[in-house]
Amino acid sequence: MNKIKTFNVCIAGLGTVGSNVIDDLINNHEIIVKKINAEFKILAISAKNKSKKRIFDISKYQWKDDPFELVKNDKCDIFIELIGEEKGLSFDLVKKALENHIHVITANKAMLSKYGNELFEIAEKNNVLLLFEAAIAGGIPIVKVIKQSIFLNKIKKISGILNGTTNFILSEMGKKKLSFKEILGKAQQNGYAEINPANDVDGVDSAHKLSLLSTLCFGSTINFDNVTYKGITNIDIEDIKNAEKLGYKIKLISESEIIDNKIMSVVEPKLIPNESQLANIDGVLNGVKIETDHLQSLVLKGEGAGGQATSSSIFSDLYEIALDTKSPSLGYAINKLIDYKKLDLSNKSESYYLRILVKDISGVLAKITSNLNEEGISIETILQTPDKNGSQEQIPIIIVTHETKKRLLSKALTKIEKLDFVLDNIAVITIDKSIN
Ligand code: HSE
């Protein structure tokens, strides 16, 4: 048997994921050596708070108060960044590591989606890898599937549920009829949510991931600004119940494709048919669907967040480094990336779910429908459910439109919101019947 190859690993950031990685490296040492005749040895670690209680014994490792000592160490082969700042310390450490010819593994989608172009270029120049399987969809090995297994397919479209926290919240709202806030607290306790949970619920985290997936799928320059995003904070429990009545589920859907040589990347809550595959991905699970010239529908489903799942993706990157395949971090060489322009979405045709809270007086429905008709918007279904709140009688009117252009809908809704019997902003959610 050949001599075991040792990779010295330094880790910065010892929260849920970092601690799990160390614990797993200890527990799986034997199996790793047996499978690949290599070992990943923890050379040194660093985190903000040394005295925090952790699932492993920190006294077994060299502790560095200054994390820059990790990336200046010429014995370090692999630096794992799990601090998670969008720029600041995370960026400076990763940059320094790459410049010092150290491979980097990170779960930091925020940093890569904003500053990835610069960092991947430095990695390529210095002949090291900057790997990020853990940054997208937790434990689902989506990066490697795209940049290795199906890289030579022509990818037409990618869509999916990329955020465990919001999927957990939407699923629990439907199941337990609990408030948005109560459930968010649970997701935070389970360690799914981002440092700033607004990034999850506002759709930013999904948008970070989608911008990276677009690069992997279409060879586009990383451009977070090309993603249009909207979160789930305005989704009311009533919307979830109405969607159910209409045969749909509400999911935070991320999708990207190239249309007319422009990029369309959108994250938004959507009503999708109950029987579709993505509708049945619940809880903290994520799911990704890819359509290519060879594959009508490749769906990967799995744990999208949490220490154990994310640690599995970090292990997959450790293995990629050990394999020494010499393939680029993004699949594409940097000079092959294309700077696609963003597609104008105002002319995109879609169906919409509308919830309009009105005073319960006669003639209301006729006025609303005539405003929609003026913009050529035809109605597929109307639901009217009594909902008597407070002293004044008010009812929500639920309307499902046929396909219409976004700009026409906006025009009609601006007029409807000005009608004096309309009591609140109109809730608008896109319906996607084509997702299967
Ligand atoms: N906050 C993220 C999520 C963690 O909820 O999906 C995994 O990226």
Coordinates of C-alpha atoms and ligand atoms in Angstrom, one line a residue:
M1 CA 0.0 0.0 0.0
N2 CA 1.2 3.5 -0.8
K3 CA 2.0 5.9 1.9
I4 CA -1.0 7.8 3.3
K5 CA -1.2 11.3 1.8
T6 CA -1.8 13.9 4.5
F7 CA -3.6 17.2 3.9
N8 CA -3.2 19.8 6.6
V9 CA -6.5 21.6 7.2
C10 CA -7.1 24.9 9.0
I11 CA -10.6 26.0 9.9
A12 CA -11.9 29.5 10.7
G13 CA -15.4 29.7 12.1
L14 CA -16.6 27.0 14.6
G15 CA -20.4 27.4 14.7
T16 CA -22.8 24.6 13.8
V17 CA -21.1 23.7 10.5
G18 CA -17.5 24.1 11.6
S19 CA -18.0 22.1 14.7
N20 CA -19.7 19.3 12.8
V21 CA -16.9 19.2 10.3
I22 CA -14.3 18.7 13.0
D23 CA -16.4 16.1 14.8
D24 CA -16.9 14.2 11.5
L25 CA -13.2 14.4 10.6
I26 CA -12.5 12.7 14.0
N27 CA -15.2 10.1 13.6
N28 CA -14.6 9.3 10.0
H29 CA -10.8 9.3 10.0
E30 CA -10.5 5.6 9.6
I31 CA -13.1 5.3 6.8
I32 CA -11.5 8.1 4.9
V33 CA -8.0 6.6 5.1
K34 CA -9.5 3.2 4.0
K35 CA -11.4 4.6 1.1
I36 CA -8.9 7.1 -0.4
N37 CA -5.6 6.4 1.3
A38 CA -5.5 10.0 2.4
E39 CA -6.1 11.9 5.7
F40 CA -7.3 15.4 6.5
K41 CA -5.4 16.5 9.6
I42 CA -6.6 19.6 11.5
L43 CA -3.5 21.8 11.8
A44 CA -5.1 24.8 13.5
I45 CA -8.5 26.4 14.2
S46 CA -9.8 29.8 15.0
A47 CA -13.1 31.4 16.0
K48 CA -14.4 34.5 17.6
N49 CA -15.2 33.0 21.0
K50 CA -12.7 30.5 22.4
S51 CA -14.7 29.7 25.6
K52 CA -18.0 28.7 23.8
K53 CA -19.2 25.2 24.6
R54 CA -18.6 23.0 21.5
I55 CA -19.2 19.4 20.5
F56 CA -15.5 18.7 20.3
D57 CA -12.5 19.2 22.6
I58 CA -10.7 22.4 21.3
S59 CA -7.7 21.7 23.5
K60 CA -6.6 19.0 21.0
Y61 CA -5.9 21.6 18.3
Q62 CA -3.7 24.6 17.9
W63 CA -5.9 27.6 18.6
K64 CA -5.2 30.9 16.8
D65 CA -6.7 34.1 18.1
D66 CA -5.6 35.7 14.9
P67 CA -7.2 33.8 12.0
F68 CA -4.7 35.3 9.6
E69 CA -2.1 33.0 11.2
L70 CA -4.0 30.1 9.6
V71 CA -3.7 31.4 6.1
K72 CA -0.1 32.5 6.5
N73 CA 1.0 29.1 7.6
D74 CA 3.0 27.4 4.8
K75 CA 2.1 24.0 6.1
C76 CA -1.6 24.6 5.6
D77 CA -2.9 22.8 2.4
I78 CA -6.6 23.5 2.8
F79 CA -8.3 26.5 4.5
I80 CA -12.0 26.1 5.4
E81 CA -13.8 29.4 5.8
L82 CA -17.0 29.1 7.8
I83 CA -17.2 32.6 9.3
G84 CA -19.9 33.6 6.8
E85 CA -19.4 37.4 6.5
E86 CA -20.3 38.8 3.2
K87 CA -17.0 40.7 2.9
G88 CA -14.8 41.7 5.8
L89 CA -12.8 39.0 7.5
S90 CA -14.1 36.1 5.4
F91 CA -13.1 37.8 2.1
D92 CA -9.7 38.9 3.4
L93 CA -8.9 35.4 4.8
V94 CA -10.0 33.6 1.6
K95 CA -8.1 36.1 -0.6
K96 CA -4.9 35.7 1.5
A97 CA -5.2 31.9 1.5
L98 CA -5.6 31.7 -2.3
E99 CA -2.7 34.1 -2.8
N100 CA -0.6 31.9 -0.6
H101 CA -1.5 28.9 -2.8
I102 CA -3.8 27.3 -0.2
H103 CA -7.0 25.6 -1.5
V104 CA -10.1 27.1 0.0
I105 CA -13.4 25.5 0.9
T106 CA -16.3 27.7 1.9
A107 CA -20.0 27.7 2.6
N108 CA -20.2 31.4 2.1
K109 CA -22.6 32.0 -0.8
A110 CA -23.1 35.7 0.2
M111 CA -19.4 36.4 -0.3
L112 CA -19.1 34.3 -3.5
S113 CA -22.2 35.8 -5.2
K114 CA -20.9 39.3 -4.6
Y115 CA -17.1 39.0 -4.8
G116 CA -16.7 35.6 -6.4
N117 CA -15.4 36.8 -9.8
E118 CA -12.3 38.3 -8.1
L119 CA -11.8 35.3 -5.8
F120 CA -12.2 32.7 -8.5
E121 CA -9.7 34.6 -10.7
I122 CA -7.1 34.6 -7.9
A123 CA -7.7 30.9 -7.3
E124 CA -7.2 30.1 -11.0
K125 CA -4.1 32.3 -11.2
N126 CA -2.5 30.6 -8.2
N127 CA -3.5 27.1 -9.4
V128 CA -5.6 26.3 -6.4
L129 CA -9.3 25.4 -5.9
L130 CA -12.0 27.5 -4.4
L131 CA -14.8 25.0 -3.7
F132 CA -18.3 25.7 -2.4
E133 CA -20.4 22.6 -2.5
A134 CA -21.6 23.6 1.0
A135 CA -22.8 27.0 -0.1
I136 CA -25.7 25.7 -2.2
A137 CA -28.5 23.5 -1.0
G138 CA -26.8 22.1 2.1
G139 CA -26.1 18.4 1.7
I140 CA -27.3 18.1 -1.9
P141 CA -24.2 17.6 -4.2
I142 CA -25.6 19.9 -6.8
V143 CA -22.4 21.8 -7.6
K144 CA -20.6 18.6 -8.6
V145 CA -23.5 17.2 -10.5
I146 CA -23.6 20.3 -12.7
K147 CA -19.8 20.9 -13.1
Q148 CA -18.9 17.3 -13.5
S149 CA -21.7 14.8 -14.2
I150 CA -23.8 16.9 -16.6
F151 CA -21.3 19.5 -17.6
L152 CA -21.4 18.5 -21.3
N153 CA -25.2 18.7 -21.4
K154 CA -26.8 21.9 -22.7
I155 CA -28.6 23.1 -19.6
K156 CA -31.9 24.8 -20.5
K157 CA -33.3 25.6 -17.1
I158 CA -32.7 25.2 -13.4
S159 CA -35.4 25.7 -10.8
G160 CA -35.7 24.7 -7.2
I161 CA -36.2 25.3 -3.5
L162 CA -32.8 26.6 -2.2
N163 CA -33.6 27.8 1.3
G164 CA -34.3 25.4 4.1
T165 CA -35.4 28.0 6.6
T166 CA -38.2 29.4 4.4
N167 CA -39.3 26.0 3.2
F168 CA -39.5 24.9 6.8
I169 CA -41.5 28.0 7.7
L170 CA -43.9 27.6 4.8
S171 CA -44.4 23.9 5.5
E172 CA -45.0 24.5 9.2
M173 CA -47.4 27.3 8.5
G174 CA -49.4 25.0 6.4
K175 CA -49.2 22.0 8.8
K176 CA -49.5 23.6 12.2
K177 CA -51.2 26.9 11.5
L178 CA -48.6 28.7 13.6
S179 CA -47.5 32.2 13.1
F180 CA -44.6 33.1 10.9
K181 CA -42.6 34.5 13.9
E182 CA -43.0 31.4 16.1
I183 CA -41.8 29.1 13.3
L184 CA -38.8 31.3 12.4
G185 CA -37.7 31.0 16.1
K186 CA -37.7 27.2 15.7
A187 CA -35.7 27.3 12.5
Q188 CA -33.1 29.5 14.2
Q189 CA -32.9 27.2 17.2
N190 CA -32.2 24.3 14.8
G191 CA -29.3 26.1 13.3
Y192 CA -30.8 26.4 9.8
A193 CA -31.1 30.2 9.6
E194 CA -28.4 32.6 8.4
I195 CA -26.5 34.9 10.9
N196 CA -29.0 37.5 9.7
P197 CA -32.3 35.6 9.3
A198 CA -33.7 38.4 7.1
N199 CA -31.4 37.0 4.4
D200 CA -33.5 33.8 4.5
V201 CA -37.0 35.2 4.7
D202 CA -36.4 38.1 2.2
G203 CA -35.1 35.7 -0.4
V204 CA -31.6 37.0 -0.4
D205 CA -30.0 33.7 0.6
S206 CA -31.8 31.9 -2.3
A207 CA -30.7 34.7 -4.6
H208 CA -27.1 34.3 -3.6
K209 CA -27.3 30.6 -4.3
L210 CA -29.2 31.1 -7.6
S211 CA -26.5 33.5 -8.9
L212 CA -23.9 30.8 -8.3
L213 CA -26.0 28.1 -9.9
S214 CA -26.5 30.3 -13.0
T215 CA -22.8 30.5 -13.4
L216 CA -22.4 26.8 -13.1
C217 CA -25.3 26.0 -15.5
F218 CA -24.9 28.7 -18.1
G219 CA -21.3 29.9 -17.8
S220 CA -22.4 33.4 -16.9
T221 CA -20.2 35.8 -15.0
I222 CA -21.3 35.8 -11.3
N223 CA -23.7 38.7 -11.0
F224 CA -26.0 38.9 -8.0
D225 CA -27.6 42.0 -9.5
N226 CA -29.0 39.9 -12.3
V227 CA -31.3 38.1 -9.8
T228 CA -34.7 39.5 -9.1
Y229 CA -35.8 38.4 -5.6
K230 CA -38.7 38.5 -3.3
G231 CA -39.2 36.7 0.1
I232 CA -42.0 35.2 2.1
T233 CA -42.6 37.8 4.8
N234 CA -45.9 38.9 3.1
I235 CA -47.3 35.3 2.8
D236 CA -50.2 35.1 5.1
I237 CA -51.6 31.9 6.5
E238 CA -54.8 32.8 4.5
D239 CA -52.8 32.6 1.3
I240 CA -51.6 29.1 2.2
K241 CA -55.1 28.0 3.0
N242 CA -56.5 29.5 -0.3
A243 CA -53.7 27.9 -2.3
E244 CA -54.7 24.6 -0.8
K245 CA -58.3 25.1 -1.8
L246 CA -57.2 25.9 -5.4
G247 CA -55.0 22.8 -5.6
Y248 CA -51.6 24.5 -5.0
K249 CA -48.8 24.9 -2.5
I250 CA -46.8 28.0 -1.9
K251 CA -43.1 27.5 -2.2
L252 CA -40.2 29.9 -2.5
I253 CA -39.0 29.0 -6.0
S254 CA -35.7 30.0 -7.5
E255 CA -35.3 29.7 -11.3
S256 CA -32.8 30.6 -13.9
E257 CA -32.6 30.3 -17.7
I258 CA -31.2 32.0 -20.7
I259 CA -33.9 33.6 -22.9
D260 CA -33.0 35.5 -26.1
N261 CA -29.4 35.5 -25.0
K262 CA -30.3 37.3 -21.8
I263 CA -30.4 35.8 -18.3
M264 CA -33.7 35.4 -16.4
S265 CA -33.0 34.7 -12.7
V266 CA -35.9 35.0 -10.3
V267 CA -36.6 34.1 -6.7
E268 CA -40.2 34.5 -5.6
P269 CA -42.9 32.7 -3.7
K270 CA -45.1 30.8 -6.2
L271 CA -48.2 28.8 -6.2
I272 CA -47.2 25.5 -7.7
P273 CA -49.4 22.4 -8.4
N274 CA -49.9 20.1 -5.4
E275 CA -48.8 17.1 -7.4
S276 CA -45.5 18.6 -8.7
Q277 CA -42.3 17.2 -7.4
L278 CA -41.1 20.5 -5.9
A279 CA -44.5 21.0 -4.1
N280 CA -43.7 17.8 -2.2
I281 CA -40.3 18.9 -0.9
D282 CA -41.2 20.0 2.6
G283 CA -39.6 21.1 5.8
V284 CA -35.9 21.9 5.8
L285 CA -35.4 19.9 2.6
N286 CA -34.3 21.6 -0.6
G287 CA -34.9 20.4 -4.1
V288 CA -33.3 21.3 -7.4
K289 CA -34.7 20.5 -10.9
I290 CA -32.5 20.7 -14.0
E291 CA -33.7 20.4 -17.6
T292 CA -31.2 19.7 -20.3
D293 CA -31.0 18.7 -23.9
H294 CA -30.6 15.1 -22.7
L295 CA -32.6 15.1 -19.5
Q296 CA -36.2 16.2 -19.3
S297 CA -36.2 16.5 -15.5
L298 CA -33.3 15.7 -13.2
V299 CA -34.5 16.3 -9.6
L300 CA -32.2 16.2 -6.6
K301 CA -33.8 16.4 -3.2
G302 CA -32.2 16.4 0.3
E303 CA -31.3 18.2 3.5
G304 CA -30.7 21.9 2.6
A305 CA -29.4 23.1 5.8
G306 CA -28.0 22.0 9.2
G307 CA -24.6 21.0 10.5
Q308 CA -24.4 17.4 9.5
A309 CA -25.8 17.9 5.9
T310 CA -23.5 20.9 5.2
S311 CA -20.5 19.0 6.6
S312 CA -21.2 16.2 4.0
S313 CA -20.7 18.8 1.3
I314 CA -17.5 20.1 2.8
F315 CA -16.3 16.5 2.8
S316 CA -17.1 16.3 -0.9
D317 CA -14.9 19.3 -1.5
L318 CA -12.1 17.8 0.6
Y319 CA -12.3 14.7 -1.6
E320 CA -12.2 16.8 -4.8
I321 CA -9.0 18.4 -3.6
A322 CA -7.6 15.0 -2.7
L323 CA -8.5 13.7 -6.2
D324 CA -6.4 16.5 -7.8
T325 CA -8.4 16.5 -11.0
K326 CA -7.1 19.9 -12.1
S327 CA -10.6 20.9 -13.3
P328 CA -11.6 24.5 -12.6
S329 CA -13.5 25.5 -9.5
L330 CA -16.5 26.7 -11.5
G331 CA -16.3 24.0 -14.2
Y332 CA -15.5 26.8 -16.7
A333 CA -12.2 28.7 -17.0
I334 CA -12.7 32.3 -15.9
N335 CA -12.0 33.7 -19.4
K336 CA -14.9 31.6 -20.8
L337 CA -17.5 33.2 -18.6
I338 CA -20.1 35.3 -20.4
D339 CA -21.5 38.6 -19.1
Y340 CA -25.2 38.1 -19.9
K341 CA -27.6 41.0 -19.6
K342 CA -30.6 40.8 -17.4
L343 CA -33.9 39.9 -19.2
D344 CA -36.7 42.5 -18.8
L345 CA -39.4 40.7 -16.9
S346 CA -42.2 43.2 -17.4
N347 CA -43.3 41.5 -20.6
K348 CA -43.2 38.0 -19.1
S349 CA -46.6 36.3 -19.2
E350 CA -47.8 34.5 -16.0
S351 CA -50.9 33.7 -14.1
Y352 CA -51.4 35.4 -10.7
Y353 CA -53.2 34.8 -7.4
L354 CA -54.6 38.0 -6.0
R355 CA -56.1 38.5 -2.5
I356 CA -58.0 41.7 -2.3
L357 CA -59.4 42.8 1.1
V358 CA -62.5 44.8 0.6
K359 CA -65.5 46.2 2.4
D360 CA -68.4 43.8 2.2
I361 CA -70.7 46.0 0.0
S362 CA -72.5 45.4 -3.3
G363 CA -70.8 46.1 -6.6
V364 CA -67.3 45.5 -5.4
L365 CA -66.6 42.4 -7.5
A366 CA -68.0 44.1 -10.7
K367 CA -65.6 47.1 -10.2
I368 CA -62.6 44.9 -9.6
T369 CA -63.3 42.7 -12.6
S370 CA -63.9 45.7 -14.9
N371 CA -60.5 47.2 -13.9
L372 CA -58.9 43.9 -14.8
N373 CA -60.8 43.7 -18.1
E374 CA -59.6 47.1 -19.1
E375 CA -56.1 45.8 -19.1
G376 CA -57.2 42.7 -21.0
I377 CA -56.7 40.4 -18.0
S378 CA -59.1 37.6 -17.9
I379 CA -60.1 35.7 -14.7
E380 CA -59.9 32.0 -14.3
T381 CA -61.3 31.5 -10.8
I382 CA -62.9 33.7 -8.0
L383 CA -63.1 32.6 -4.4
Q384 CA -64.9 34.6 -1.8
T385 CA -64.6 33.5 1.8
P386 CA -66.2 35.4 4.7
D387 CA -63.7 36.8 7.1
K388 CA -65.3 39.2 9.6
N389 CA -62.6 41.0 11.6
G390 CA -63.1 44.0 13.9
S391 CA -66.1 46.2 13.8
Q392 CA -66.2 46.7 10.0
E393 CA -67.3 43.9 7.8
Q394 CA -64.5 43.0 5.4
I395 CA -64.0 40.1 3.1
P396 CA -61.1 38.8 1.1
I397 CA -61.7 38.3 -2.6
I398 CA -59.4 35.7 -4.1
I399 CA -58.8 35.9 -7.9
V400 CA -56.8 33.6 -10.1
T401 CA -56.0 35.3 -13.4
H402 CA -55.2 33.7 -16.7
E403 CA -51.7 34.5 -18.1
T404 CA -51.0 38.2 -18.4
K405 CA -48.0 40.4 -18.6
K406 CA -46.6 41.8 -15.3
R407 CA -46.8 45.4 -16.5
L408 CA -50.5 45.1 -17.3
L409 CA -51.2 43.5 -14.0
S410 CA -49.3 46.3 -12.2
K411 CA -51.4 48.9 -14.1
A412 CA -54.7 47.2 -13.1
L413 CA -53.7 46.7 -9.5
T414 CA -52.6 50.3 -9.1
K415 CA -56.1 51.4 -10.1
I416 CA -57.9 48.8 -8.0
E417 CA -55.9 49.7 -4.9
K418 CA -57.2 53.3 -5.2
L419 CA -60.8 52.2 -5.0
D420 CA -62.3 53.3 -1.7
F421 CA -63.6 49.9 -0.7
V422 CA -60.2 48.3 -1.0
L423 CA -58.8 48.1 2.5
D424 CA -55.3 47.0 2.2
N425 CA -52.4 46.4 -0.3
I426 CA -53.3 43.6 -2.7
A427 CA -51.4 40.3 -2.1
V428 CA -50.0 39.1 -5.4
I429 CA -48.4 35.7 -5.9
T430 CA -47.3 34.2 -9.2
I431 CA -48.8 30.9 -10.2
D432 CA -46.6 28.4 -12.1
K433 CA -48.7 25.6 -13.5
S434 CA -45.9 24.3 -15.7
I435 CA -43.7 23.2 -12.8
N436 CA -43.9 19.4 -12.6
Ligands
HSE1 N1 -29.9 29.5 5.9 C1 -29.7 28.6 4.9 C2 -31.1 27.8 4.7 C3 -28.7 27.6 5.3 O1 -32.0 28.0 5.5 O2 -31.2 27.2 3.7 C4 -28.1 26.8 4.2 O3 -27.6 27.5 3.2

